[in-house]
XYZ file of C-alpha atoms in Angstrom:
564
model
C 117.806 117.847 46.452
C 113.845 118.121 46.503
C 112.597 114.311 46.568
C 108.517 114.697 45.383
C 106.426 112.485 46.933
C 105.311 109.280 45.024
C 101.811 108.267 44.964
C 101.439 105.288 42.826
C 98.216 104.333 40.809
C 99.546 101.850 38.410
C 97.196 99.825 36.124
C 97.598 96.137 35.021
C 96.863 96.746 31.437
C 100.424 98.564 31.398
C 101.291 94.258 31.584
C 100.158 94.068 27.573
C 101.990 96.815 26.741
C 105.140 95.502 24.661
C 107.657 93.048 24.345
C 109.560 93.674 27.331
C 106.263 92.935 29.167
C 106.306 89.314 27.942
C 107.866 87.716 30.789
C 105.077 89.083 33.241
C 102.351 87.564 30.611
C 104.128 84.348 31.297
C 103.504 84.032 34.686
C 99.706 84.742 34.379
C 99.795 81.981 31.102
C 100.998 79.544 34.411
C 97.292 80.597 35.982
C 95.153 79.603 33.096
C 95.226 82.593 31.749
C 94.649 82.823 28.026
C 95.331 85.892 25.749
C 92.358 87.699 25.746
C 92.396 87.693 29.214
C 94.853 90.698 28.724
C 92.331 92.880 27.978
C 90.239 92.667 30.606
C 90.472 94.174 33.767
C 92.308 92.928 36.657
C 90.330 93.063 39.558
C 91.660 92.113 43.616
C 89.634 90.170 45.795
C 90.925 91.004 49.602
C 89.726 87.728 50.785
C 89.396 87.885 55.142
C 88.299 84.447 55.275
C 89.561 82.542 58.323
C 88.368 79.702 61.110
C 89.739 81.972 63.702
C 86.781 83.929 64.399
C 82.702 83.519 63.487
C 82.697 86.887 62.206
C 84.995 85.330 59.324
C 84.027 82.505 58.773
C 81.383 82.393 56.842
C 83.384 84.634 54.267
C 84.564 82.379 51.926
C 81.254 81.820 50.086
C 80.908 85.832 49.097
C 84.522 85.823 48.150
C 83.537 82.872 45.605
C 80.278 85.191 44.757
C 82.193 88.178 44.230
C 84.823 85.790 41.842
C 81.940 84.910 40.094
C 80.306 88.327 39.590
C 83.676 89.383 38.283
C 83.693 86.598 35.952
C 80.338 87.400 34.714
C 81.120 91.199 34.063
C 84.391 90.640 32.326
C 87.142 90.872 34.510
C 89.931 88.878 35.700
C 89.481 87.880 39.768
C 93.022 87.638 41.892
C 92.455 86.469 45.262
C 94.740 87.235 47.674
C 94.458 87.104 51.823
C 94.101 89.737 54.856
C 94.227 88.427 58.451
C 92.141 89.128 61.050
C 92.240 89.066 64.953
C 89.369 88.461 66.822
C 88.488 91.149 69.714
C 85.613 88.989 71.073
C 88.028 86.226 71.379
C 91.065 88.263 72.506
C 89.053 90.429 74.734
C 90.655 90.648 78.312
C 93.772 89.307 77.097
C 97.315 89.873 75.912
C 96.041 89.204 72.625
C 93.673 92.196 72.687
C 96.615 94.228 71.824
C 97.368 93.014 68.611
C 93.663 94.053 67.561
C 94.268 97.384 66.678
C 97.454 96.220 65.100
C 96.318 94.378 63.045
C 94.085 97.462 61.261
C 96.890 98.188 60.428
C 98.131 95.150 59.242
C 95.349 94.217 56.658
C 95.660 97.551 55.114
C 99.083 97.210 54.339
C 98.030 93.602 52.613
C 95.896 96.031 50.569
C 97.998 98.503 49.569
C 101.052 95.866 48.939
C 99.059 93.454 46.668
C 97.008 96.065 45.014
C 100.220 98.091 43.899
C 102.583 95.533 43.308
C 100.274 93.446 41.576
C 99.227 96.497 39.309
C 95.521 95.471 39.942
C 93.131 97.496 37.914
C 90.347 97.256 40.753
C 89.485 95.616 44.481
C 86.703 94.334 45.855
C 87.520 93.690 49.688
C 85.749 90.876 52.186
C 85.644 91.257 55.634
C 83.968 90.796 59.329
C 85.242 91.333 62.085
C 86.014 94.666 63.426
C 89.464 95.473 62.044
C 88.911 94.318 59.020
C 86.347 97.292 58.273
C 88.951 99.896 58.681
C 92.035 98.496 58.063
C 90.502 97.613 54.322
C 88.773 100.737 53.874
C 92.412 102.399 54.607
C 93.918 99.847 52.043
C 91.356 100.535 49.600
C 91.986 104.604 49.879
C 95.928 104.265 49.858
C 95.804 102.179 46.381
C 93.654 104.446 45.176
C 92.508 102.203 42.139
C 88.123 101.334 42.071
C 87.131 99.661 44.937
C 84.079 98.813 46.877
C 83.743 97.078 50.644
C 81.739 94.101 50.734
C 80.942 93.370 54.375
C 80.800 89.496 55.755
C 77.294 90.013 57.393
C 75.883 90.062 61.300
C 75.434 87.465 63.144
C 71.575 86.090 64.116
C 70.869 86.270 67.559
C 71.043 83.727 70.328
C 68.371 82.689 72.483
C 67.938 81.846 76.084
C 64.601 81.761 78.247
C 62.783 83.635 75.658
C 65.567 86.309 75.173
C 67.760 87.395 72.446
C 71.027 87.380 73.243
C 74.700 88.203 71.955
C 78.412 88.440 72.612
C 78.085 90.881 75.221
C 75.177 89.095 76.763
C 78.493 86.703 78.030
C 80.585 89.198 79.572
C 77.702 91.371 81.143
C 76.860 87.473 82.778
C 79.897 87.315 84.149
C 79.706 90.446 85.958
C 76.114 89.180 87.293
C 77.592 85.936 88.482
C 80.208 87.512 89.973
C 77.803 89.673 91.975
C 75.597 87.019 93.389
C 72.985 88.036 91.033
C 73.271 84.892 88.257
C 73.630 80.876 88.715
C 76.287 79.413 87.179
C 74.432 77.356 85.485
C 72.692 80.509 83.431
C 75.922 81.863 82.781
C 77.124 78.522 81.315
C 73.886 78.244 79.042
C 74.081 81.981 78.072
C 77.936 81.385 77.278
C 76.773 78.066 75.225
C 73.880 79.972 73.076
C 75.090 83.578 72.882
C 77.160 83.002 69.073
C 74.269 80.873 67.287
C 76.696 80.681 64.017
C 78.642 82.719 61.763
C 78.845 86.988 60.780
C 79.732 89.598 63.140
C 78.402 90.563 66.523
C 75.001 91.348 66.478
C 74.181 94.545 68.180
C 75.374 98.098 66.672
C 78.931 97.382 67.781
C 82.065 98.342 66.064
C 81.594 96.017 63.298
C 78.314 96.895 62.257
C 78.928 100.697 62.850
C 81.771 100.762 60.555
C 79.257 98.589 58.058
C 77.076 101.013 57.895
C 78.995 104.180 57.821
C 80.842 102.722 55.055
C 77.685 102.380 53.191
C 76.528 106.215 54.268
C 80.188 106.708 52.676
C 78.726 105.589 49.297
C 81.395 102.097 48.953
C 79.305 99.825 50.333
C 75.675 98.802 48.293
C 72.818 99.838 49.610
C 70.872 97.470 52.810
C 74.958 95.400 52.714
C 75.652 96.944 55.706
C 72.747 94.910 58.049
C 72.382 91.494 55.944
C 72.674 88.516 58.188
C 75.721 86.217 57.167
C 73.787 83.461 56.751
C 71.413 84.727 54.314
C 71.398 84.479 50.625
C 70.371 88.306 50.426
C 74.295 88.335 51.640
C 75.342 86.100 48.411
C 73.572 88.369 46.136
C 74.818 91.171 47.463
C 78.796 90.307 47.277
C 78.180 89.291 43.514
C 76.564 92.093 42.499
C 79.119 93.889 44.428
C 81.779 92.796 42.140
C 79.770 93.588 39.365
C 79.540 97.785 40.645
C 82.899 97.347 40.803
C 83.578 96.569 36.871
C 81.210 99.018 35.899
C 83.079 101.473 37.982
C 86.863 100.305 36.587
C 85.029 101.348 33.378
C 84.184 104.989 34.776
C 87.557 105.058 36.760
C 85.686 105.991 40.046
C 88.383 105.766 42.514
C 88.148 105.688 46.680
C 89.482 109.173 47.156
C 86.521 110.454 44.757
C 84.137 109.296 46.923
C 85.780 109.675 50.437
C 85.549 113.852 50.757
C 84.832 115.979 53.583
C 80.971 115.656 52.926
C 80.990 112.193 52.408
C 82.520 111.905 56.038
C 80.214 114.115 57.805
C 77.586 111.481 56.399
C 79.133 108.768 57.430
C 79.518 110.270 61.229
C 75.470 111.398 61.036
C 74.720 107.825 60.253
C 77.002 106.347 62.951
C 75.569 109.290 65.378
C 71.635 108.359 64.147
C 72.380 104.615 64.789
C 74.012 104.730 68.306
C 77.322 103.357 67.081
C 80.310 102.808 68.823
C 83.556 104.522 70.571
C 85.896 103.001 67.500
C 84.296 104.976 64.974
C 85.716 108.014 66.125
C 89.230 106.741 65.822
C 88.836 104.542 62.861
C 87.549 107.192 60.751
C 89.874 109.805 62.134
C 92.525 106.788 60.400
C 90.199 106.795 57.166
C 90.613 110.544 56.899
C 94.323 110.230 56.647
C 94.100 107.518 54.484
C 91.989 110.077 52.150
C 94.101 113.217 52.542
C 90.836 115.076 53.900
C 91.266 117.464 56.654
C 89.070 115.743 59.158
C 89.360 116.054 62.942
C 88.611 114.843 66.400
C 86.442 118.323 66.824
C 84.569 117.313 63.303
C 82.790 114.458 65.088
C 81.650 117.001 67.923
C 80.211 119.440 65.044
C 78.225 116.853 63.254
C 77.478 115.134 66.822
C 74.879 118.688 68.035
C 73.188 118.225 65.107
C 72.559 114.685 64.964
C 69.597 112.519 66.642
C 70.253 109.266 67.586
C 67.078 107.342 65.853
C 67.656 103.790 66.041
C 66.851 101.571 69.441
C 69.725 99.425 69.030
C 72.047 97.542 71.682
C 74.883 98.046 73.769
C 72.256 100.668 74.917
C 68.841 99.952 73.328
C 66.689 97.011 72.477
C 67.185 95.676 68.767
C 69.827 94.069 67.185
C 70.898 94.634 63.787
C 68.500 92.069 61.677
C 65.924 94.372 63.171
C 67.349 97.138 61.892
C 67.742 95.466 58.225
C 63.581 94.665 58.355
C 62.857 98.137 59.816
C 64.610 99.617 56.463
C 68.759 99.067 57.669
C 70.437 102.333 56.705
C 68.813 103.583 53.300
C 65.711 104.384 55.673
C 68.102 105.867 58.307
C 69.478 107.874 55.834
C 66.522 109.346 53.738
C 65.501 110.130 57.058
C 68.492 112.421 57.731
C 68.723 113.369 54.009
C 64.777 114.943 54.369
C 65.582 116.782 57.563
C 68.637 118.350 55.773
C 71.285 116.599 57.874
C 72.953 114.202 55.170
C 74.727 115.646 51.973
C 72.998 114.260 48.787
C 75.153 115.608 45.813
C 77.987 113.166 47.270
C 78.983 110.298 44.860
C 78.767 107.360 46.104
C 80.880 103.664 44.243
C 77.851 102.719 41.696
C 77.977 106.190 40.041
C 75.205 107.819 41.445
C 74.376 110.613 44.494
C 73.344 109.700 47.968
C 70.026 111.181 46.745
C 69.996 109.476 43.374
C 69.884 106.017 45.350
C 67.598 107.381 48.254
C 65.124 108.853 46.091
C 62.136 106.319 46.088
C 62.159 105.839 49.778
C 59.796 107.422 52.220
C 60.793 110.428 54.117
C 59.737 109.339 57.344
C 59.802 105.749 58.727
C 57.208 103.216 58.737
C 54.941 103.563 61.489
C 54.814 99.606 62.352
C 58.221 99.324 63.259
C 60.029 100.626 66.533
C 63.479 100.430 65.062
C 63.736 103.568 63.498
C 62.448 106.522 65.060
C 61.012 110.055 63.301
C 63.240 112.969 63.036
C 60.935 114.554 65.173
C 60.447 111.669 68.416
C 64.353 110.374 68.356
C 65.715 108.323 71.402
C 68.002 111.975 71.862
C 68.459 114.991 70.209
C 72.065 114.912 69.525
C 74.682 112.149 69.059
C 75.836 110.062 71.717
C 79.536 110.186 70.851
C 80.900 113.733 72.821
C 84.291 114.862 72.610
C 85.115 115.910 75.847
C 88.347 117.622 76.527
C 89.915 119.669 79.941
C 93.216 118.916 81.751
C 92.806 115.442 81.321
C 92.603 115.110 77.918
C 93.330 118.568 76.556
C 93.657 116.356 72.737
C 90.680 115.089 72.944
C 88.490 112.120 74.246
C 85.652 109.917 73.700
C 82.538 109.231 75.839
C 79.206 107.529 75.358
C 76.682 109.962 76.871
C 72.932 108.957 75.698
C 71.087 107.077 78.138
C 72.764 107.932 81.354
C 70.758 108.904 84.334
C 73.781 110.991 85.909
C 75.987 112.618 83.002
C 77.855 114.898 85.518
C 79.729 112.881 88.205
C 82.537 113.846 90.390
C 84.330 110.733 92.355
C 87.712 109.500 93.887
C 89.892 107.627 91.348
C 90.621 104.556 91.379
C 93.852 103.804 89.786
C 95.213 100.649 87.515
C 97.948 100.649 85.391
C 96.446 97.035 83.602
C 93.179 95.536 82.706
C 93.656 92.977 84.592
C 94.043 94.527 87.892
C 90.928 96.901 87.263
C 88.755 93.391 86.403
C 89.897 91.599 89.745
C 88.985 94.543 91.718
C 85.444 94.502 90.034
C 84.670 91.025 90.199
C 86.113 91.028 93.994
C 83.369 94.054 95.308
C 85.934 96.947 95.801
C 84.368 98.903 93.387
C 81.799 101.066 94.859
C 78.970 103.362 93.308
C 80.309 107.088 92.869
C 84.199 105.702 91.756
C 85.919 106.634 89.033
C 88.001 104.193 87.956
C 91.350 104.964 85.895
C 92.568 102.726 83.845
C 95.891 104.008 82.397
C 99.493 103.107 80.252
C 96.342 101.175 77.707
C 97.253 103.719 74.649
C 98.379 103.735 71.216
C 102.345 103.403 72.656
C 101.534 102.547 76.146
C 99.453 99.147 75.717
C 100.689 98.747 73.230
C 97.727 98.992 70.760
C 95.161 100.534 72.730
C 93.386 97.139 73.702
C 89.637 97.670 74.347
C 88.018 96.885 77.913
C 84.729 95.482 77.512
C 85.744 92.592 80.253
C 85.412 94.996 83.269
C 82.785 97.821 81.259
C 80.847 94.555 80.843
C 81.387 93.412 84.537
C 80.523 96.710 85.770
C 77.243 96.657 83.866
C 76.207 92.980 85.386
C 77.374 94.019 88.746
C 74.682 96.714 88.835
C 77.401 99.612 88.490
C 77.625 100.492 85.055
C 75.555 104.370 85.766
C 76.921 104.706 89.106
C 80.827 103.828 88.541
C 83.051 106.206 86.388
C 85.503 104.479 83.904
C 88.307 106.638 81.992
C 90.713 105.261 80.277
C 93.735 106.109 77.580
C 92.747 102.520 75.957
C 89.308 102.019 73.737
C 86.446 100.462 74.408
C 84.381 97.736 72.752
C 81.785 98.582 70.792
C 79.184 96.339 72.654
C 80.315 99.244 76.156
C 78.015 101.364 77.260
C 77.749 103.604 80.734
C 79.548 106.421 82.190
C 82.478 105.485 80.221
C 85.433 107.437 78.933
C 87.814 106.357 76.370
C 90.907 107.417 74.248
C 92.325 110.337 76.679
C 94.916 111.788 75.023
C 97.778 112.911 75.349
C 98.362 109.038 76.568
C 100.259 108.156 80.283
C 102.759 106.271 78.238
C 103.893 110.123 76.429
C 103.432 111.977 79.919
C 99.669 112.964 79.430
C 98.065 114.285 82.868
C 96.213 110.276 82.962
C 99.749 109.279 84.168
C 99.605 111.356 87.537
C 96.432 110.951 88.887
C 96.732 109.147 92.274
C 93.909 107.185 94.025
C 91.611 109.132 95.652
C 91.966 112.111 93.829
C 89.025 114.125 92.456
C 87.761 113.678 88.954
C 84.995 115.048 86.819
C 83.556 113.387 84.297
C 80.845 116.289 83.292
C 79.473 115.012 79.667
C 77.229 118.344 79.815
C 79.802 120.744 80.107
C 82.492 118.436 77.150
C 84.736 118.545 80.525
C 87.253 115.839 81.997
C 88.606 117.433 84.224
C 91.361 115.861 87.288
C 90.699 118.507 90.258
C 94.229 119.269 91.553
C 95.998 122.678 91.667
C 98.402 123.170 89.247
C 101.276 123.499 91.740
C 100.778 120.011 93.336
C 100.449 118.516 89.313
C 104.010 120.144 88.571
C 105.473 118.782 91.331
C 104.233 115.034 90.936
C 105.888 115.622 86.969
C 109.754 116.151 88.393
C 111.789 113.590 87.613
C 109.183 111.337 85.140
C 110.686 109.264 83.122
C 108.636 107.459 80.889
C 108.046 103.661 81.623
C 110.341 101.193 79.443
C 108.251 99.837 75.938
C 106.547 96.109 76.732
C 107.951 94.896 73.268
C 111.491 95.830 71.747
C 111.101 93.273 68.464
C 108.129 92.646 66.080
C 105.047 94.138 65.367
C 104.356 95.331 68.761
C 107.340 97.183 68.950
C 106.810 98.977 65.531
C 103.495 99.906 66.252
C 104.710 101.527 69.405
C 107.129 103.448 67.513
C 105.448 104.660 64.909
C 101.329 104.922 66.141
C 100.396 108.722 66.582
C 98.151 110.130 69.397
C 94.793 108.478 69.600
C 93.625 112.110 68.541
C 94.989 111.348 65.326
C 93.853 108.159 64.834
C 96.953 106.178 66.248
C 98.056 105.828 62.177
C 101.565 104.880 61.997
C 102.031 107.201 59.007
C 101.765 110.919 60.303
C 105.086 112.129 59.568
């Protein structure tokens, strides 16, 4: 018997409809509800508000503004909550493994709410890095109007006349460990780094998924690079939720907007504005989420093509607020759009084309700002985010290549099975200039949840190494890395991938010229270390650990738990 797949879209006004329906009225008559409140639409509010995290907690406020803006356009609000692990927090811990986890997590909160609560609409909240992807792959799977509202960045700390950040902290460490920082600095840069709340402040993973979502076209325009503790931000969510009624009325749904243009945008913006590592994977996720044919070699097409424009941190000088008062990502865009590398006829949440909300703003960036670069003097040519593939990673992987002095280097591995290890061995001086250090059994299954490795990227980077020391990994990477890192190598050591039988010393190539990762031993000496591999027992056999290990797909792929 032929079972056809089910994709559910159901509306709330089907509640109305009838007698039979009278016992669901009743429970919304328990709420306040009154009967003309039937008729108007029912619109989510995915609210990510926690005290876990900075990056969250200051979401509660546009979660009431967005309420509000509902209220004000005629529709019903229905809060309901998404969680939300902290990487920053988790970083270079067991915890860092339920980050990616939890992606999926929220958007099954989504999905779940949205559907069984037959919700007409959903405006989603969020900060911290997860909770970009994971709701933009709730909002796609519901499939019912929906537009991202993002929590906000983060202002920058300040310390002996510097800006400084999040990864400020872990690059000190790195410096102190090396002789080259007092204590007492690293204790006042670890004191003043987070000045309040919103989202790390450089163009980490956070704010690169902010602003591709609103190159996507369901995010407003500027949302992406508010501060958190602006009003601008305030605004912004409410009239956020009133888009959002105005596009119930026009039924513009997620997978409308979210084509294969749309995401070729989205990847020039996150190419243009440096962004990080997790893009690649998230939006590899996002694709699925979509139903769009959209693949790891997709990001290396659009990537050639692509200037980076914007001087922004891990691996230039501004922070996002910069970016906001330079123009934020309208400016980056029409900038891209003129020089013919953005698609303008895509829709975007509010009704209208990318060009349609670009049109009034200048071609070319303002002169008396150093943000933004011209299309024709960028900071490079093409994209920073290379897809490099060769024995090692014959899937696939991830490297950050703008900036570097040396992109070809050939070294002697250094092998760790665990973070940990590869940290101690940093911080202790046996990490030397012209290693390549292999950090493996870190992927989708392996880790489990691919936990990113800023704790030894950043202590490379403070110990003076971060251009002469080779990293690979099968894990991720935060968004705040940057260096002659590698990330994402798939197939994984955990499945058998070639990462599992590198031994130390061994050759590798790391040639971000040639797309090449390459481990230089004869084939005959790799098939013998293979006999007899059995792959290593999982870390979890109960919970959500040991489901995501099950079920997560290749980092290729996204690691979605739903590619069947």
């Amino acid at each position: 018997m032929d079972i056809k797949p089910v994709i559910l879209n159901p509306r709330s006004k089907n509640i109305t409809e009838g007698k039979a329906r009278a016992p669901n009225r009743s429970m919304y008559y328990a709420m306040g509800y009154e009967a003309a409140d039937f008729k108007k639409p029912m619109v989510g509010v995915a609210n990510g508000h926690s005290t876990i995290t900075p990056c969250n907690s200051g979401l509660q406020k546009l979660a009431d503004a967005a309420v509000a803006g509902i209220e004000e356009a005629g529709g019903n609000a229905q809060i309901f909550g998404t969680p939300t692990i902290s990487d920053g927090m988790a970083m270079g811990t067991e915890g860092m493994k339920y980050s990616l986890v939890s992606r999926e997590v929220i958007s099954d909160c989504i999905e779940t709410c949205v559907q069984g609560q037959w919700m007409d609409g959903v405006l989603v909240v969020g900060g911290c890095d997860k909770n970009m992807p994971g709701g933009m792959m709730g909002m796609l799977r519901a499939n019912v109007p929906s537009i991202y509202v993002y929590g906000g960045t983060i202002l920058p700390g300040h310390y002996k006349g510097q800006d400084i950040n999040i990864v400020s902290v872990f690059e000190a460490v790195g410096q102190n460990a090396a002789g080259n920082m007092s204590d007492e600095d690293l204790l006042q840069i670890e004191r003043r780094a987070v000045p309040g709340t919103g989202s790390c402040g450089g163009m980490y993973t956070a704010n690169t998924m902010s602003s591709a979502f609103e190159a996507l076209g369901l995010s407003l325009p500027y949302s992406s690079t508010m501060a958190n503790p602006h009003d601008e931000k305030l605004n912004s969510a409410k009239e956020s939720a009133k888009v959002l009624i105005e596009a119930i009325k026009k039924d513009i749904k997620p997978r409308d907007i979210v084509t294969r243009k749309s995401l070729e945008n989205a990847v020039a913006v996150i190419m243009a504005t440096g962004g990080s590592t997790n893009a690649v994977l998230h939006f590899l996720a996002i694709a699925h989420a979509a139903q769009v044919p959209f693949t790891i070699d997709d990001f290396e097409r659009v990537r050639v093509k692509t200037p980076v424009l914007c001087d922004l941190k891990p691996s230039g000088k501004y922070l996002a607020v910069d970016l906001h008062l330079a123009g934020g990502i309208p400016q980056v865009m029409k900038t891209l759009l003129a020089a013919g590398l953005l698609h303008g006829d895509c829709l975007t949440i509010s009704g209208q084309t990318i060009a349609e909300v670009l049109k009034d703003l200048p071609d070319t960036p303002a002169a008396s700002q150093n943000v933004i670069r011209p299309i024709d003097n960028p900071m490079y040519k093409q994209g920073h985010l290379a897809i490099l593939k060769g024995n090692l990673s014959p899937e696939g992987c991830v490297a950050k290549i703008t900036g570097l002095k040396k992109p070809v280097m050939t070294g002697p591995a250094r092998v760790f099975d665990d973070e940990q290890s590869a940290l101690a061995a940093i911080l202790a001086g046996k990490i030397v200039a012209g290693d390549v250090m292999v950090l493996r059994y870190l992927g989708p299954k392996g880790g489990p949840g691919m936990p990113e490795m800023l704790a030894p990227t950043g202590a490379l980077i403070g110990a003076g190494l971060g251009e002469s020391v080779g990293l690979i990994t099968d894990g991720r990477f935060s968004g705040g890395t940057w260096g002659m890192v590698v990330g994402h190598v798939a197939p994984e050591a955990a499945v058998g991938g070639l990462i599992a039988f590198i031994q130390e010393g061994d050759s590798v190539t790391i040639d971000s010229l040639a797309l090449k990762l390459e481990l230089n031993v004869d084939d005959a000496e790799i098939a013998r270390r293979k006999v007899g591999w059995v792959a290593p027992k999982p870390r979890y056999i109960r919970g959500v650990q040991a489901k995501f290990a099950f079920n997560a797909s290749t980092a290729s792929k996204g690691a979605v738990l739903d590619d069947f």
